[in-house]
Amino acid sequence: MKKIMASSPQSLFLLFATLLFLQTLAEAATCSDCFIHSRAAYYPNSDEQGTDRGQCGFGSFGATINGGDVSAASNLYRDGVGCGACCQVRCTNSNYCTDKGVTIVITDHGSSDNTDFILSRRAFGHMAQTKDAAASLLSLGIVDIEYRRVSCSYPNKNITIKIDENSNYPHYLAFVIWYQQGKRDITAVQLCETQNFVCKLLDRSYGAVWTTTSPPSGPLSLRMLFSGEDGDETWVVPVNNIPHDWKAGETYDTGVQVDV
């Protein structure tokens, strides 16, 4: 007859600790709202706002969006897919920094001494508790931070299309998407003829710039694919069309707000 041995308290403790450790690892791997440790610098030669020459292709809009609380990103740039994404960034020095930190929009690509962000001076200072604390942070140049992806929100603003100045009607069309909302990436864009519904998949030229040669004719319906970290994807079709006689340099309100 076999004897059943009772587990010792030490064995039970080790088993519990192991299970707890594995659970923690699993939660960390799937936690999209958790903060990630990194470092951040700021644009040393800029004014309070960001740069109007960012590699997302936003132009002057990239310097002023979100009140100038913008940033260049290194790995988070992701060959332009990260352009327009929002992140909550907070420095970790309790003598100077707030728990809330600052919400920034990625508008450029760059890194400095193992940083994930190069913030505008305005955004860098907004991580601080006071103006004096902001001055102390700026004097440090590079600080330890925590960050996480958050949803972008632009009250009373619809997603807007800005036709690039280099576009040449009707042979070549390039544009950027302003006021990207929600917490997902725009990973694909199509233009469709509104009369026969023939669609053409656009190319990401660089950053957030979408281009096509020989664009469809007539009024154009835009389709944007929003993709989440969980693999979920949603096609969004705006209410308003791009007019048939679109012009370089013009902006067109899509009539939709997206919170996905």
PDB file of C-alpha atoms in Angstrom:
ATOM      1  CA  MET A   1       0.000   0.000   0.000  1.00  0.00           C
ATOM      2  CA  LYS A   2       1.444   3.361  -1.056  1.00  0.00           C
ATOM      3  CA  LYS A   3       1.932   6.081   1.481  1.00  0.00           C
ATOM      4  CA  ILE A   4       0.755   9.577   0.647  1.00  0.00           C
ATOM      5  CA  MET A   5       3.307  12.124   1.768  1.00  0.00           C
ATOM      6  CA  ALA A   6       2.010  15.480   2.939  1.00  0.00           C
ATOM      7  CA  SER A   7       3.672  18.494   1.386  1.00  0.00           C
ATOM      8  CA  SER A   8       5.863  20.523   3.695  1.00  0.00           C
ATOM      9  CA  PRO A   9       5.134  24.217   4.339  1.00  0.00           C
ATOM     10  CA  GLN A  10       8.351  25.093   2.497  1.00  0.00           C
ATOM     11  CA  SER A  11       7.233  23.167  -0.610  1.00  0.00           C
ATOM     12  CA  LEU A  12       3.838  24.838  -0.595  1.00  0.00           C
ATOM     13  CA  PHE A  13       5.472  28.249  -0.248  1.00  0.00           C
ATOM     14  CA  LEU A  14       7.829  27.589  -3.159  1.00  0.00           C
ATOM     15  CA  LEU A  15       4.939  26.355  -5.304  1.00  0.00           C
ATOM     16  CA  PHE A  16       2.856  29.436  -4.487  1.00  0.00           C
ATOM     17  CA  ALA A  17       5.794  31.780  -5.155  1.00  0.00           C
ATOM     18  CA  THR A  18       6.464  30.102  -8.512  1.00  0.00           C
ATOM     19  CA  LEU A  19       2.827  30.383  -9.588  1.00  0.00           C
ATOM     20  CA  LEU A  20       2.708  34.021  -8.517  1.00  0.00           C
ATOM     21  CA  PHE A  21       5.903  34.777 -10.462  1.00  0.00           C
ATOM     22  CA  LEU A  22       4.558  33.115 -13.620  1.00  0.00           C
ATOM     23  CA  GLN A  23       1.283  35.026 -13.301  1.00  0.00           C
ATOM     24  CA  THR A  24       3.197  38.292 -12.932  1.00  0.00           C
ATOM     25  CA  LEU A  25       5.223  37.543 -16.073  1.00  0.00           C
ATOM     26  CA  ALA A  26       2.066  36.750 -18.031  1.00  0.00           C
ATOM     27  CA  GLU A  27       0.366  39.958 -16.892  1.00  0.00           C
ATOM     28  CA  ALA A  28       3.453  42.007 -17.742  1.00  0.00           C
ATOM     29  CA  ALA A  29       3.571  40.515 -21.225  1.00  0.00           C
ATOM     30  CA  THR A  30      -0.065  41.380 -21.932  1.00  0.00           C
ATOM     31  CA  CYS A  31      -0.480  44.621 -20.006  1.00  0.00           C
ATOM     32  CA  SER A  32      -1.062  47.414 -22.514  1.00  0.00           C
ATOM     33  CA  ASP A  33      -1.683  49.995 -19.775  1.00  0.00           C
ATOM     34  CA  CYS A  34       1.473  49.304 -17.773  1.00  0.00           C
ATOM     35  CA  PHE A  35       4.268  51.868 -17.621  1.00  0.00           C
ATOM     36  CA  ILE A  36       7.614  51.053 -19.269  1.00  0.00           C
ATOM     37  CA  HIS A  37      10.886  52.413 -17.890  1.00  0.00           C
ATOM     38  CA  SER A  38      13.089  54.464 -20.239  1.00  0.00           C
ATOM     39  CA  ARG A  39      14.835  57.821 -20.641  1.00  0.00           C
ATOM     40  CA  ALA A  40      13.892  61.102 -22.291  1.00  0.00           C
ATOM     41  CA  ALA A  41      15.707  64.178 -23.545  1.00  0.00           C
ATOM     42  CA  TYR A  42      14.396  67.383 -25.161  1.00  0.00           C
ATOM     43  CA  TYR A  43      15.041  69.377 -28.319  1.00  0.00           C
ATOM     44  CA  PRO A  44      17.946  71.618 -27.175  1.00  0.00           C
ATOM     45  CA  ASN A  45      17.772  74.074 -30.072  1.00  0.00           C
ATOM     46  CA  SER A  46      14.008  74.433 -30.381  1.00  0.00           C
ATOM     47  CA  ASP A  47      11.529  76.887 -28.982  1.00  0.00           C
ATOM     48  CA  GLU A  48       8.866  75.776 -26.506  1.00  0.00           C
ATOM     49  CA  GLN A  49       7.070  73.739 -29.167  1.00  0.00           C
ATOM     50  CA  GLY A  50       8.286  70.932 -31.400  1.00  0.00           C
ATOM     51  CA  THR A  51       9.931  71.028 -34.805  1.00  0.00           C
ATOM     52  CA  ASP A  52       8.171  71.758 -38.091  1.00  0.00           C
ATOM     53  CA  ARG A  53      10.642  69.496 -39.937  1.00  0.00           C
ATOM     54  CA  GLY A  54       9.757  66.233 -38.208  1.00  0.00           C
ATOM     55  CA  GLN A  55      10.095  62.930 -40.067  1.00  0.00           C
ATOM     56  CA  CYS A  56       6.395  62.169 -39.710  1.00  0.00           C
ATOM     57  CA  GLY A  57       5.702  64.719 -42.455  1.00  0.00           C
ATOM     58  CA  PHE A  58       3.288  66.840 -40.395  1.00  0.00           C
ATOM     59  CA  GLY A  59       5.116  70.109 -41.134  1.00  0.00           C
ATOM     60  CA  SER A  60       4.190  73.089 -38.948  1.00  0.00           C
ATOM     61  CA  PHE A  61       1.183  71.132 -37.672  1.00  0.00           C
ATOM     62  CA  GLY A  62       3.626  68.737 -35.995  1.00  0.00           C
ATOM     63  CA  ALA A  63       5.077  71.567 -33.930  1.00  0.00           C
ATOM     64  CA  THR A  64       1.786  72.937 -32.635  1.00  0.00           C
ATOM     65  CA  ILE A  65      -0.554  69.929 -32.304  1.00  0.00           C
ATOM     66  CA  ASN A  66      -1.572  69.105 -28.725  1.00  0.00           C
ATOM     67  CA  GLY A  67      -0.524  72.593 -27.655  1.00  0.00           C
ATOM     68  CA  GLY A  68       3.081  71.833 -28.560  1.00  0.00           C
ATOM     69  CA  ASP A  69       3.363  68.822 -26.234  1.00  0.00           C
ATOM     70  CA  VAL A  70       5.029  66.639 -28.872  1.00  0.00           C
ATOM     71  CA  SER A  71       8.012  64.365 -29.162  1.00  0.00           C
ATOM     72  CA  ALA A  72      10.390  62.535 -31.428  1.00  0.00           C
ATOM     73  CA  ALA A  73      10.558  58.784 -30.799  1.00  0.00           C
ATOM     74  CA  SER A  74      13.163  56.143 -31.541  1.00  0.00           C
ATOM     75  CA  ASN A  75      11.828  52.574 -31.549  1.00  0.00           C
ATOM     76  CA  LEU A  76       8.239  53.769 -31.114  1.00  0.00           C
ATOM     77  CA  TYR A  77       8.473  55.539 -34.490  1.00  0.00           C
ATOM     78  CA  ARG A  78       8.216  52.093 -36.154  1.00  0.00           C
ATOM     79  CA  ASP A  79       8.990  53.250 -39.693  1.00  0.00           C
ATOM     80  CA  GLY A  80       6.248  55.862 -39.449  1.00  0.00           C
ATOM     81  CA  VAL A  81       3.470  53.665 -38.054  1.00  0.00           C
ATOM     82  CA  GLY A  82       3.923  55.349 -34.663  1.00  0.00           C
ATOM     83  CA  CYS A  83       3.368  58.844 -36.079  1.00  0.00           C
ATOM     84  CA  GLY A  84       0.371  60.476 -34.416  1.00  0.00           C
ATOM     85  CA  ALA A  85       0.338  58.062 -31.463  1.00  0.00           C
ATOM     86  CA  CYS A  86      -0.107  59.479 -27.953  1.00  0.00           C
ATOM     87  CA  CYS A  87       1.888  58.496 -24.881  1.00  0.00           C
ATOM     88  CA  GLN A  88       1.750  59.467 -21.240  1.00  0.00           C
ATOM     89  CA  VAL A  89       5.299  60.272 -20.133  1.00  0.00           C
ATOM     90  CA  ARG A  90       6.335  60.998 -16.550  1.00  0.00           C
ATOM     91  CA  CYS A  91       9.767  61.467 -15.055  1.00  0.00           C
ATOM     92  CA  THR A  92      10.618  59.467 -11.949  1.00  0.00           C
ATOM     93  CA  ASN A  93      12.481  61.975  -9.748  1.00  0.00           C
ATOM     94  CA  SER A  94       9.997  62.651  -6.945  1.00  0.00           C
ATOM     95  CA  ASN A  95      11.757  65.914  -6.063  1.00  0.00           C
ATOM     96  CA  TYR A  96      10.772  67.471  -9.387  1.00  0.00           C
ATOM     97  CA  CYS A  97       8.174  65.308 -11.127  1.00  0.00           C
ATOM     98  CA  THR A  98       4.414  64.853 -10.954  1.00  0.00           C
ATOM     99  CA  ASP A  99       2.639  61.506 -10.989  1.00  0.00           C
ATOM    100  CA  LYS A 100       0.554  62.575 -13.987  1.00  0.00           C
ATOM    101  CA  GLY A 101       3.407  63.676 -16.219  1.00  0.00           C
ATOM    102  CA  VAL A 102       2.486  64.868 -19.708  1.00  0.00           C
ATOM    103  CA  THR A 103       0.620  63.409 -22.692  1.00  0.00           C
ATOM    104  CA  ILE A 104       2.601  63.819 -25.919  1.00  0.00           C
ATOM    105  CA  VAL A 105       2.019  63.141 -29.607  1.00  0.00           C
ATOM    106  CA  ILE A 106       4.763  61.473 -31.669  1.00  0.00           C
ATOM    107  CA  THR A 107       5.598  63.766 -34.597  1.00  0.00           C
ATOM    108  CA  ASP A 108       9.243  62.976 -35.375  1.00  0.00           C
ATOM    109  CA  HIS A 109      11.938  60.300 -35.327  1.00  0.00           C
ATOM    110  CA  GLY A 110      15.109  60.534 -33.246  1.00  0.00           C
ATOM    111  CA  SER A 111      17.019  59.380 -30.184  1.00  0.00           C
ATOM    112  CA  SER A 112      19.701  60.689 -27.840  1.00  0.00           C
ATOM    113  CA  ASP A 113      21.874  58.590 -25.513  1.00  0.00           C
ATOM    114  CA  ASN A 114      19.567  55.566 -25.175  1.00  0.00           C
ATOM    115  CA  THR A 115      16.348  57.560 -25.005  1.00  0.00           C
ATOM    116  CA  ASP A 116      12.916  56.578 -26.287  1.00  0.00           C
ATOM    117  CA  PHE A 117      11.743  60.207 -26.500  1.00  0.00           C
ATOM    118  CA  ILE A 118      13.087  63.631 -27.408  1.00  0.00           C
ATOM    119  CA  LEU A 119      10.381  65.912 -26.069  1.00  0.00           C
ATOM    120  CA  SER A 120       9.675  69.506 -26.947  1.00  0.00           C
ATOM    121  CA  ARG A 121      10.917  71.882 -24.230  1.00  0.00           C
ATOM    122  CA  ARG A 122       7.287  72.606 -23.377  1.00  0.00           C
ATOM    123  CA  ALA A 123       6.451  68.921 -22.870  1.00  0.00           C
ATOM    124  CA  PHE A 124       9.673  68.303 -20.928  1.00  0.00           C
ATOM    125  CA  GLY A 125       8.784  71.117 -18.527  1.00  0.00           C
ATOM    126  CA  HIS A 126       5.199  69.883 -18.159  1.00  0.00           C
ATOM    127  CA  MET A 127       6.485  66.764 -16.373  1.00  0.00           C
ATOM    128  CA  ALA A 128       7.583  68.975 -13.471  1.00  0.00           C
ATOM    129  CA  GLN A 129       5.722  70.061 -10.348  1.00  0.00           C
ATOM    130  CA  THR A 130       6.589  73.777 -10.595  1.00  0.00           C
ATOM    131  CA  LYS A 131       8.373  76.241 -12.867  1.00  0.00           C
ATOM    132  CA  ASP A 132      11.486  75.986 -10.680  1.00  0.00           C
ATOM    133  CA  ALA A 133      11.320  72.197 -10.901  1.00  0.00           C
ATOM    134  CA  ALA A 134      10.963  72.490 -14.689  1.00  0.00           C
ATOM    135  CA  ALA A 135      14.132  74.590 -14.818  1.00  0.00           C
ATOM    136  CA  SER A 136      15.942  71.925 -12.785  1.00  0.00           C
ATOM    137  CA  LEU A 137      14.748  69.199 -15.153  1.00  0.00           C
ATOM    138  CA  LEU A 138      15.884  71.174 -18.195  1.00  0.00           C
ATOM    139  CA  SER A 139      19.311  71.615 -16.620  1.00  0.00           C
ATOM    140  CA  LEU A 140      19.638  67.817 -16.367  1.00  0.00           C
ATOM    141  CA  GLY A 141      19.042  67.373 -20.095  1.00  0.00           C
ATOM    142  CA  ILE A 142      18.200  63.659 -19.902  1.00  0.00           C
ATOM    143  CA  VAL A 143      15.999  62.093 -17.217  1.00  0.00           C
ATOM    144  CA  ASP A 144      14.649  58.686 -16.291  1.00  0.00           C
ATOM    145  CA  ILE A 145      11.000  58.282 -17.228  1.00  0.00           C
ATOM    146  CA  GLU A 146       8.064  55.904 -17.404  1.00  0.00           C
ATOM    147  CA  TYR A 147       5.697  55.860 -20.362  1.00  0.00           C
ATOM    148  CA  ARG A 148       2.643  54.087 -21.745  1.00  0.00           C
ATOM    149  CA  ARG A 149       0.467  54.342 -24.841  1.00  0.00           C
ATOM    150  CA  VAL A 150      -2.762  56.254 -24.251  1.00  0.00           C
ATOM    151  CA  SER A 151      -5.736  57.239 -26.369  1.00  0.00           C
ATOM    152  CA  CYS A 152      -5.480  60.442 -28.411  1.00  0.00           C
ATOM    153  CA  SER A 153      -8.377  62.845 -27.956  1.00  0.00           C
ATOM    154  CA  TYR A 154      -9.085  66.068 -29.853  1.00  0.00           C
ATOM    155  CA  PRO A 155     -12.457  67.496 -28.739  1.00  0.00           C
ATOM    156  CA  ASN A 156     -14.382  69.205 -31.536  1.00  0.00           C
ATOM    157  CA  LYS A 157     -11.818  68.037 -34.107  1.00  0.00           C
ATOM    158  CA  ASN A 158     -12.510  65.542 -36.868  1.00  0.00           C
ATOM    159  CA  ILE A 159      -9.835  63.492 -38.611  1.00  0.00           C
ATOM    160  CA  THR A 160      -8.496  65.811 -41.301  1.00  0.00           C
ATOM    161  CA  ILE A 161      -6.631  65.211 -44.565  1.00  0.00           C
ATOM    162  CA  LYS A 162      -3.829  67.633 -45.511  1.00  0.00           C
ATOM    163  CA  ILE A 163      -2.851  67.380 -49.190  1.00  0.00           C
ATOM    164  CA  ASP A 164       0.926  67.629 -49.536  1.00  0.00           C
ATOM    165  CA  GLU A 165       2.264  70.639 -51.426  1.00  0.00           C
ATOM    166  CA  ASN A 166       4.176  68.300 -53.755  1.00  0.00           C
ATOM    167  CA  SER A 167       0.968  66.723 -55.032  1.00  0.00           C
ATOM    168  CA  ASN A 168       0.259  67.231 -58.718  1.00  0.00           C
ATOM    169  CA  TYR A 169      -3.393  66.986 -59.753  1.00  0.00           C
ATOM    170  CA  PRO A 170      -4.449  64.626 -61.267  1.00  0.00           C
ATOM    171  CA  HIS A 171      -1.247  62.577 -61.629  1.00  0.00           C
ATOM    172  CA  TYR A 172       0.191  62.320 -58.116  1.00  0.00           C
ATOM    173  CA  LEU A 173      -1.516  62.547 -54.722  1.00  0.00           C
ATOM    174  CA  ALA A 174       0.177  62.658 -51.322  1.00  0.00           C
ATOM    175  CA  PHE A 175      -1.374  63.551 -47.984  1.00  0.00           C
ATOM    176  CA  VAL A 176      -1.019  63.221 -44.221  1.00  0.00           C
ATOM    177  CA  ILE A 177      -3.738  62.445 -41.701  1.00  0.00           C
ATOM    178  CA  TRP A 178      -4.247  64.977 -38.893  1.00  0.00           C
ATOM    179  CA  TYR A 179      -5.954  64.440 -35.525  1.00  0.00           C
ATOM    180  CA  GLN A 180      -5.553  60.654 -35.424  1.00  0.00           C
ATOM    181  CA  GLN A 181      -7.728  59.595 -32.510  1.00  0.00           C
ATOM    182  CA  GLY A 182      -7.984  56.608 -30.223  1.00  0.00           C
ATOM    183  CA  LYS A 183      -5.269  54.152 -29.249  1.00  0.00           C
ATOM    184  CA  ARG A 184      -4.760  52.240 -32.500  1.00  0.00           C
ATOM    185  CA  ASP A 185      -2.403  52.673 -35.442  1.00  0.00           C
ATOM    186  CA  ILE A 186      -3.439  53.539 -38.979  1.00  0.00           C
ATOM    187  CA  THR A 187      -1.794  50.670 -40.852  1.00  0.00           C
ATOM    188  CA  ALA A 188      -3.417  50.923 -44.287  1.00  0.00           C
ATOM    189  CA  VAL A 189      -5.254  53.530 -46.369  1.00  0.00           C
ATOM    190  CA  GLN A 190      -7.375  53.094 -49.487  1.00  0.00           C
ATOM    191  CA  LEU A 191      -8.900  55.578 -51.913  1.00  0.00           C
ATOM    192  CA  CYS A 192     -12.114  54.519 -53.625  1.00  0.00           C
ATOM    193  CA  GLU A 193     -14.062  55.997 -56.509  1.00  0.00           C
ATOM    194  CA  THR A 194     -17.495  56.850 -55.144  1.00  0.00           C
ATOM    195  CA  GLN A 195     -19.342  55.924 -58.334  1.00  0.00           C
ATOM    196  CA  ASN A 196     -18.007  52.449 -59.160  1.00  0.00           C
ATOM    197  CA  PHE A 197     -16.326  51.664 -55.784  1.00  0.00           C
ATOM    198  CA  VAL A 198     -12.985  50.755 -57.362  1.00  0.00           C
ATOM    199  CA  CYS A 199     -10.385  51.093 -54.578  1.00  0.00           C
ATOM    200  CA  LYS A 200      -6.627  51.603 -54.634  1.00  0.00           C
ATOM    201  CA  LEU A 201      -4.277  50.784 -51.751  1.00  0.00           C
ATOM    202  CA  LEU A 202      -1.896  53.659 -51.014  1.00  0.00           C
ATOM    203  CA  ASP A 203       1.810  53.521 -50.168  1.00  0.00           C
ATOM    204  CA  ARG A 204       3.310  54.875 -46.955  1.00  0.00           C
ATOM    205  CA  SER A 205       5.991  57.090 -48.485  1.00  0.00           C
ATOM    206  CA  TYR A 206       7.549  57.996 -45.144  1.00  0.00           C
ATOM    207  CA  GLY A 207       6.286  58.841 -41.683  1.00  0.00           C
ATOM    208  CA  ALA A 208       2.560  59.535 -41.917  1.00  0.00           C
ATOM    209  CA  VAL A 209       2.649  60.508 -45.623  1.00  0.00           C
ATOM    210  CA  TRP A 210       0.426  58.366 -47.887  1.00  0.00           C
ATOM    211  CA  THR A 211       0.966  58.547 -51.645  1.00  0.00           C
ATOM    212  CA  THR A 212      -0.236  57.196 -54.971  1.00  0.00           C
ATOM    213  CA  THR A 213       0.478  57.786 -58.630  1.00  0.00           C
ATOM    214  CA  SER A 214      -2.487  57.861 -60.985  1.00  0.00           C
ATOM    215  CA  PRO A 215      -5.032  58.309 -58.186  1.00  0.00           C
ATOM    216  CA  PRO A 216      -8.666  57.331 -58.792  1.00  0.00           C
ATOM    217  CA  SER A 217     -10.807  59.996 -60.443  1.00  0.00           C
ATOM    218  CA  GLY A 218     -13.918  61.809 -59.279  1.00  0.00           C
ATOM    219  CA  PRO A 219     -14.889  62.358 -55.637  1.00  0.00           C
ATOM    220  CA  LEU A 220     -12.810  60.005 -53.509  1.00  0.00           C
ATOM    221  CA  SER A 221     -13.920  57.992 -50.520  1.00  0.00           C
ATOM    222  CA  LEU A 222     -11.203  57.367 -47.951  1.00  0.00           C
ATOM    223  CA  ARG A 223     -10.850  54.079 -46.035  1.00  0.00           C
ATOM    224  CA  MET A 224      -8.486  53.806 -43.054  1.00  0.00           C
ATOM    225  CA  LEU A 225      -7.501  50.578 -41.299  1.00  0.00           C
ATOM    226  CA  PHE A 226      -7.096  51.029 -37.540  1.00  0.00           C
ATOM    227  CA  SER A 227      -5.079  48.198 -35.955  1.00  0.00           C
ATOM    228  CA  GLY A 228      -4.699  47.484 -32.233  1.00  0.00           C
ATOM    229  CA  GLU A 229      -1.968  45.762 -30.255  1.00  0.00           C
ATOM    230  CA  ASP A 230      -4.379  42.879 -29.654  1.00  0.00           C
ATOM    231  CA  GLY A 231      -4.577  42.180 -33.390  1.00  0.00           C
ATOM    232  CA  ASP A 232      -8.088  43.600 -33.759  1.00  0.00           C
ATOM    233  CA  GLU A 233      -8.607  45.647 -36.944  1.00  0.00           C
ATOM    234  CA  THR A 234     -11.356  48.036 -38.020  1.00  0.00           C
ATOM    235  CA  TRP A 235     -11.891  49.776 -41.367  1.00  0.00           C
ATOM    236  CA  VAL A 236     -13.237  53.314 -40.934  1.00  0.00           C
ATOM    237  CA  VAL A 237     -14.961  55.129 -43.799  1.00  0.00           C
ATOM    238  CA  PRO A 238     -15.349  58.914 -43.287  1.00  0.00           C
ATOM    239  CA  VAL A 239     -18.606  60.755 -43.907  1.00  0.00           C
ATOM    240  CA  ASN A 240     -17.080  63.360 -46.220  1.00  0.00           C
ATOM    241  CA  ASN A 241     -15.287  62.632 -49.479  1.00  0.00           C
ATOM    242  CA  ILE A 242     -12.152  64.209 -50.924  1.00  0.00           C
ATOM    243  CA  PRO A 243     -13.460  66.436 -53.754  1.00  0.00           C
ATOM    244  CA  HIS A 244     -12.788  65.457 -57.360  1.00  0.00           C
ATOM    245  CA  ASP A 245     -10.776  68.656 -57.921  1.00  0.00           C
ATOM    246  CA  TRP A 246      -8.539  68.310 -54.857  1.00  0.00           C
ATOM    247  CA  LYS A 247      -5.703  70.835 -54.626  1.00  0.00           C
ATOM    248  CA  ALA A 248      -2.179  70.700 -53.231  1.00  0.00           C
ATOM    249  CA  GLY A 249      -1.892  72.380 -49.843  1.00  0.00           C
ATOM    250  CA  GLU A 250      -5.613  72.144 -49.048  1.00  0.00           C
ATOM    251  CA  THR A 251      -7.116  70.468 -45.965  1.00  0.00           C
ATOM    252  CA  TYR A 252     -10.306  68.396 -46.013  1.00  0.00           C
ATOM    253  CA  ASP A 253     -12.424  67.544 -42.975  1.00  0.00           C
ATOM    254  CA  THR A 254     -13.467  63.873 -43.054  1.00  0.00           C
ATOM    255  CA  GLY A 255     -16.467  64.511 -40.797  1.00  0.00           C
ATOM    256  CA  VAL A 256     -15.599  61.633 -38.428  1.00  0.00           C
ATOM    257  CA  GLN A 257     -14.089  61.175 -35.003  1.00  0.00           C
ATOM    258  CA  VAL A 258     -12.677  57.766 -34.137  1.00  0.00           C
ATOM    259  CA  ASP A 259     -12.250  56.378 -30.636  1.00  0.00           C
ATOM    260  CA  VAL A 260     -11.094  52.792 -31.177  1.00  0.00           C
TER     261      VAL A 260
END
